[in-house]
Coordinates of C-alpha atoms and ligand atoms in Angstrom, one line a residue:
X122 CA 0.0 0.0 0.0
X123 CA 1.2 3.7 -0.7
X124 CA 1.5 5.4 2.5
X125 CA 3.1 8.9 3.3
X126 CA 6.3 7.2 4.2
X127 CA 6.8 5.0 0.8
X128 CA 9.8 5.3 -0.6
X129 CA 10.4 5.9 -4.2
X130 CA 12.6 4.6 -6.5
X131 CA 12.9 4.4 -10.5
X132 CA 14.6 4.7 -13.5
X133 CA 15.2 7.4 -15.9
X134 CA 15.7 7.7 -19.4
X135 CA 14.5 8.6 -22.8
X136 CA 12.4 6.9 -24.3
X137 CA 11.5 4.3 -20.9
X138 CA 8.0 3.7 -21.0
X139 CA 8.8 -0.2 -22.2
X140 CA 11.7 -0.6 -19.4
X141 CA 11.2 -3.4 -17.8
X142 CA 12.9 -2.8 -14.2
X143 CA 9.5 -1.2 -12.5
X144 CA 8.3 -4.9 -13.1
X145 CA 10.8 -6.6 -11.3
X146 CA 11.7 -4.0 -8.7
X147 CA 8.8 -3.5 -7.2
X148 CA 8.2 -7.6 -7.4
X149 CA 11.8 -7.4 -5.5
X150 CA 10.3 -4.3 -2.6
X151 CA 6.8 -6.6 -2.4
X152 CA 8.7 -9.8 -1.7
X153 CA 10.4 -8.4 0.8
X154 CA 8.1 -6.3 2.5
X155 CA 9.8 -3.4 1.7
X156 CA 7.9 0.0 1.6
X157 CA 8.4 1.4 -1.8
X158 CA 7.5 1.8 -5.5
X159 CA 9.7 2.0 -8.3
X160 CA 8.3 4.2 -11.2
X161 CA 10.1 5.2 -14.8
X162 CA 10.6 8.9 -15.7
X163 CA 10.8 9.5 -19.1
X164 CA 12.9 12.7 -19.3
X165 CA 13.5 15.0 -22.3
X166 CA 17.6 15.3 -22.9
X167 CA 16.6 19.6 -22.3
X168 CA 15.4 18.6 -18.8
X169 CA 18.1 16.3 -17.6
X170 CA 20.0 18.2 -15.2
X171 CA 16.9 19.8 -13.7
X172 CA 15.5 16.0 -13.2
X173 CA 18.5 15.1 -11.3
X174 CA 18.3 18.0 -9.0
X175 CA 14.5 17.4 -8.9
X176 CA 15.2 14.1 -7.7
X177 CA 17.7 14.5 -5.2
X178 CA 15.0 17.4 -3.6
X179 CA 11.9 15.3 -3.9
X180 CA 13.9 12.3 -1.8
X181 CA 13.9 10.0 -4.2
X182 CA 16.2 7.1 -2.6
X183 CA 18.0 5.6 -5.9
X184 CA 17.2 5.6 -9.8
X185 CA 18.6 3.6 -12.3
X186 CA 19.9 5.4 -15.5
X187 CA 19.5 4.3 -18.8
X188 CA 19.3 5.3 -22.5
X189 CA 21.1 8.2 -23.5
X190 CA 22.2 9.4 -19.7
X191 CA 24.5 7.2 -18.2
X192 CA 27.2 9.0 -19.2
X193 CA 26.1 12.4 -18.8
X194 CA 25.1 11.5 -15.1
X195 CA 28.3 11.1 -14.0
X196 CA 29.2 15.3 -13.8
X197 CA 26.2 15.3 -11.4
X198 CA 27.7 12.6 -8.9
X199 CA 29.4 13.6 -5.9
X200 CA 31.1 9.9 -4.9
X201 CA 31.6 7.6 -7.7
X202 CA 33.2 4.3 -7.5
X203 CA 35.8 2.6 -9.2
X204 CA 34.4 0.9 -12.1
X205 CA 32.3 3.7 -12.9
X206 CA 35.7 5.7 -13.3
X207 CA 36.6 3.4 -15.8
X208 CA 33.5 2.5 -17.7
X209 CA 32.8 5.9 -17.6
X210 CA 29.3 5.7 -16.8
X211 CA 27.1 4.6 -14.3
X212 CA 23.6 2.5 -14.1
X213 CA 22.5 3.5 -10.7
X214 CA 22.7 6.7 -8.5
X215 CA 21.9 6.4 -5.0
X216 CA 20.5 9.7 -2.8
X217 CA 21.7 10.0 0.4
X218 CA 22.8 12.4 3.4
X219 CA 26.8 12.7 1.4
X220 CA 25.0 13.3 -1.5
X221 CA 24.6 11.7 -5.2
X222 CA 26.5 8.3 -5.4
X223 CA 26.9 6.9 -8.7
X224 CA 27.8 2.9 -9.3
X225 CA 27.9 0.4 -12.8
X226 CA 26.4 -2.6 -12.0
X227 CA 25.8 -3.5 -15.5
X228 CA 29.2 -5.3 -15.3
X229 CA 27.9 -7.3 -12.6
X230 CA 25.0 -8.0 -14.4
X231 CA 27.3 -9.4 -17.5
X232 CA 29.2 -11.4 -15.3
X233 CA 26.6 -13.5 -13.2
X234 CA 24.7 -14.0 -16.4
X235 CA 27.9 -15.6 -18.1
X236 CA 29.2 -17.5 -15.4
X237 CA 25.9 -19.4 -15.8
X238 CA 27.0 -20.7 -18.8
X239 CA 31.4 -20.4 -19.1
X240 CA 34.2 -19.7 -16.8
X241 CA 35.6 -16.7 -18.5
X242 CA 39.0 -17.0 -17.2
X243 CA 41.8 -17.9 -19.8
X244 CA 39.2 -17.5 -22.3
X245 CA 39.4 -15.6 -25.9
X246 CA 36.4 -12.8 -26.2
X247 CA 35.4 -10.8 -29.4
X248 CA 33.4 -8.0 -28.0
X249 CA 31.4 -6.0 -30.6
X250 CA 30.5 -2.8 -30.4
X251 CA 32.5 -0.1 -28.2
X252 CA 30.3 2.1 -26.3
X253 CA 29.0 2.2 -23.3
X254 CA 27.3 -1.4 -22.6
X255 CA 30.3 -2.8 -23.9
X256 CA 32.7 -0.6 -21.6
X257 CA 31.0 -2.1 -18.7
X258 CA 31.7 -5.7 -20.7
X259 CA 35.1 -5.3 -21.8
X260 CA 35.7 -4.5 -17.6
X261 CA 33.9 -7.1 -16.5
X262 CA 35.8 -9.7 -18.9
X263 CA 39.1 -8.3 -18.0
X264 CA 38.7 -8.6 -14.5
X265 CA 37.9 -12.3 -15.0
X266 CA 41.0 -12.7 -16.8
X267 CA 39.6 -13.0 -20.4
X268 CA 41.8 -12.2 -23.7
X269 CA 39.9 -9.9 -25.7
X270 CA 39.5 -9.0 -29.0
X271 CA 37.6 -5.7 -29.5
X272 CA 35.7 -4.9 -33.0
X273 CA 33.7 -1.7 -33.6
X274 CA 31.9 -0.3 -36.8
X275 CA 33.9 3.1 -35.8
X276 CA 37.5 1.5 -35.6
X277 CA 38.9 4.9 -33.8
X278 CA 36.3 4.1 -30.9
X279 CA 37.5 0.7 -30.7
X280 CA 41.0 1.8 -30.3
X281 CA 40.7 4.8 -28.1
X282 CA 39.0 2.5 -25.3
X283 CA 41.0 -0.6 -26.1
X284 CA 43.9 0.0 -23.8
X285 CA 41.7 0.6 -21.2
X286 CA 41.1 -3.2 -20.7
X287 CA 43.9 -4.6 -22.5
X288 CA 41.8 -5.6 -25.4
X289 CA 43.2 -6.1 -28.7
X290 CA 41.3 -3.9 -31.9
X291 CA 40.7 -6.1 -35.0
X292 CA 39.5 -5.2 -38.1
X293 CA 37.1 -7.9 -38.9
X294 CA 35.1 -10.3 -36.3
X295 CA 35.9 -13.0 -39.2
X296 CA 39.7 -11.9 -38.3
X297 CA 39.3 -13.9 -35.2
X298 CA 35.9 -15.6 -34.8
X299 CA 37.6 -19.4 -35.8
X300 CA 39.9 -18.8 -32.3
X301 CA 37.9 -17.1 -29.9
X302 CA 35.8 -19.0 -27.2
X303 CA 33.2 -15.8 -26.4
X304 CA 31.4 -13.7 -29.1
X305 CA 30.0 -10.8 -27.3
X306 CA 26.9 -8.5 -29.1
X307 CA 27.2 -5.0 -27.0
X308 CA 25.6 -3.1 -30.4
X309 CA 22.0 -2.4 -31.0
X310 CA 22.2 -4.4 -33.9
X311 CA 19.3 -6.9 -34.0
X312 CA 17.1 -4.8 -32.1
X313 CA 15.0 -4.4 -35.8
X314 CA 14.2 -7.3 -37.6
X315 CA 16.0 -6.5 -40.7
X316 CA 19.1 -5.5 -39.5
X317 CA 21.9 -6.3 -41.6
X318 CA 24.2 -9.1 -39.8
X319 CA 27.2 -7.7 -38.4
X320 CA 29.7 -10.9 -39.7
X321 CA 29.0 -13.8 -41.5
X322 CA 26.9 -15.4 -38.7
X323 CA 27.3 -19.0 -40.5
X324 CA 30.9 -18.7 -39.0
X325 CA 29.5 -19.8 -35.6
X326 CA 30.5 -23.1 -34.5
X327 CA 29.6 -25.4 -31.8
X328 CA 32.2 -24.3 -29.6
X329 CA 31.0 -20.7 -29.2
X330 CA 29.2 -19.4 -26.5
X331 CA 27.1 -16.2 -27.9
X332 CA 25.8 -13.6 -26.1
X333 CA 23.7 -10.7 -26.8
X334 CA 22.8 -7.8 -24.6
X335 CA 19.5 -7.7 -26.2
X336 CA 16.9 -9.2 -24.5
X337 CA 15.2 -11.1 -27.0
X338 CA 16.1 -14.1 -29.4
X339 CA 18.1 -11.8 -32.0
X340 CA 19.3 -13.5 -35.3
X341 CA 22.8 -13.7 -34.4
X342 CA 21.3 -15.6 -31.1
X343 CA 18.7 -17.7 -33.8
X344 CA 22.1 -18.5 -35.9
X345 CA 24.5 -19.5 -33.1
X346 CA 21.8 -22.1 -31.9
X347 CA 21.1 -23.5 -35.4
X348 CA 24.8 -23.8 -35.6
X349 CA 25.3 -25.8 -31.8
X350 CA 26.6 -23.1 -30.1
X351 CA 25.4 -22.0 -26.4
X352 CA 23.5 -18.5 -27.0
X353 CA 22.5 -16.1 -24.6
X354 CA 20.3 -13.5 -23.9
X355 CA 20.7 -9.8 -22.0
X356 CA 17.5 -11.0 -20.4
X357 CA 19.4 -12.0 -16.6
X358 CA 22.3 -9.5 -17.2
X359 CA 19.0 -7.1 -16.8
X360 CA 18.0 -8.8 -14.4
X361 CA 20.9 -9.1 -12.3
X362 CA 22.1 -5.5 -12.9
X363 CA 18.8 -4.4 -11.1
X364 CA 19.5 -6.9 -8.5
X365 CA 22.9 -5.4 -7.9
X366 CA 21.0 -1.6 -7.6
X367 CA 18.2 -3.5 -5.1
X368 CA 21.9 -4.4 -3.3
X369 CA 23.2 -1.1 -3.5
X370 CA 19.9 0.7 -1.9
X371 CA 18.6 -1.6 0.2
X372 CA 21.3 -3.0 1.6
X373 CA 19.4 -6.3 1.2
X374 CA 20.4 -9.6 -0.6
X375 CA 18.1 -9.5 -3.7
X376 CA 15.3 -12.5 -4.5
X377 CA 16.5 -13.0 -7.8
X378 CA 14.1 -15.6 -8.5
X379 CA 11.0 -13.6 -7.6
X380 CA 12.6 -10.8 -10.0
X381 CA 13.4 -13.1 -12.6
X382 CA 10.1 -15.1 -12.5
X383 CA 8.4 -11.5 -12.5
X384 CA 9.9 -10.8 -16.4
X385 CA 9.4 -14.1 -17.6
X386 CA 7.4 -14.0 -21.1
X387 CA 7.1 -10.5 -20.7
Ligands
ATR822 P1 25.3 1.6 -25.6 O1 25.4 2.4 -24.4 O2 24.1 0.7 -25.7 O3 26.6 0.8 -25.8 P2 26.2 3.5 -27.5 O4 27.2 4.0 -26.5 O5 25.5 4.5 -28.3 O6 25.1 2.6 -26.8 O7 27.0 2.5 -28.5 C1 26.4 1.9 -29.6 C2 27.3 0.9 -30.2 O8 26.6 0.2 -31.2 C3 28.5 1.5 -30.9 O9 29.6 0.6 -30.8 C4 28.0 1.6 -32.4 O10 29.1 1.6 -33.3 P3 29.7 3.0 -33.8 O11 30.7 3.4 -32.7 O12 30.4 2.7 -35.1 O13 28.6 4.0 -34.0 C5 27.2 0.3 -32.5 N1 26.3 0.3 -33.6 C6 25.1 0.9 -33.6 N2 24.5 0.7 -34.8 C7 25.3 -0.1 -35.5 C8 25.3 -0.7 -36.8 N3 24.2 -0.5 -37.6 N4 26.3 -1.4 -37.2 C9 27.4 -1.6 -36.4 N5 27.5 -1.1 -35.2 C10 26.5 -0.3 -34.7

């Protein structure tokens, strides 16, 4: 029930009306008796720093960021951690009595998703796509001791964040896809039904493990089954990136299955 001490939480972004985190989040607050709501705020790029400020004075307790702001949040933090440093961009901001904290967890997210399926460590990665979502991948892979080959439409992106992880830029995914273990979507690519390919998706083998940050069954995922391979979906890297935020505010350990089971054919 909404009472005059209910906490609010949300996500904001442009457009967000389709975001699925108010589904599971306030699954996650109800299951564990927590008194809050999570709502999304769509917000126009011209009103994004008066948002933020609005937030922080209405005492909202954390947002998640998305789409296009999670890189121009970070000039409004006042503690940011590590990763976000690095990444350059952050996911969640929590409000409190210091001020505006600013984490990644999309990273996290990545990780628990992949571990479900591979142990990255010693591993070969291409990663496609270099902006943000796969900043917060190429971390997440280094740190489990992957070697990583990098390929981005823009080949100056690709090499301007490439030392950052100690990824290797190559020209082609073809260049490499015959020795690498992990093929890594970050791109939007897929998203639209006709979307031209992004390599020769026949190229997939058995051996691959494929995973796309887009939550549904793209054709690079369709392919990579046809062809034996293990293919994943963004679906619980979503999932477990909000967990990490419920973490981050709450201070409680997330039910995950609840939140999971909340999205499911959705
Ligand atoms: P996100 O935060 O989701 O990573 P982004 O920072 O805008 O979003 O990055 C989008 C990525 O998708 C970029 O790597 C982009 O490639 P460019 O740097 O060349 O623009 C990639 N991308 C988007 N559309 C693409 C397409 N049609 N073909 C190949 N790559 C594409």
């Amino acid at each position: 029930m909404i009472r005059g001490d209910t906490e609010i939480y949300g996500v904001i972004g442009f457009p967000v009306k389709h975001s699925l985190s108010p589904v599971f989040q306030n699954e996650a607050f109800r299951s564990e008796g927590i008194n809050a709501v999570y709502v999304a705020f769509e917000v126009k790029p011209e009103d994004f720093e008066e948002a933020i400020k609005g937030l922080k004075a209405l005492n909202i307790k954390g947002v998640n960021v998305t789409l296009p702001y999670k890189e121009a949040v970070l000039k409004y933090a006042d503690i940011t951690s590590d990763d976000v440093k690095v990444i350059s961009s952050a996911n969640t901001l929590k409000f409190t009595s210091e001020g505006i904290e600013a984490y990644n967890t999309d990273w996290v997210g990545f990780l628990r998703s992949i571990k479900e399926h591979t142990d990255i460590k010693g591993k070969k990665a291409l990663v496609l796509g270099a902006g943000g979502a796969s900043r917060a991948i190429l971390f997440a892979l280094q740190r489990e001791g992957a070697n990583i080959y990098l390929w981005n439409r823009t080949k100056s992106k690709a090499e301007h964040i490439a030392p950052l992880f100690g990824a290797t830029v190559v020209d082609m995914p073809e260049d490499v896809i015959h020795e690498v273990d992990v093929i890594v979507n970050t791109t939007s690519v897929g998203l639209n039904e006709n979307d031209p390919p992004l390599f020769n998706y026949e190229k997939i083998n058995e051996k691959h493990v494929v995973f796309d940050v887009i939550y549904k069954e793209t054709d690079l995922l369709k392919t990579a089954k046809l062809r034996g391979a293990k293919a994943i979906d963004g679906l619980d890297m979503l999932v477990y990136q909000g967990a990490e935020s419920f973490r981050i505010w709450t201070g409680k350990e997330p039910p995950i299955k609840v939140m999971k089971k909340s999205v499911q054919g959705i």
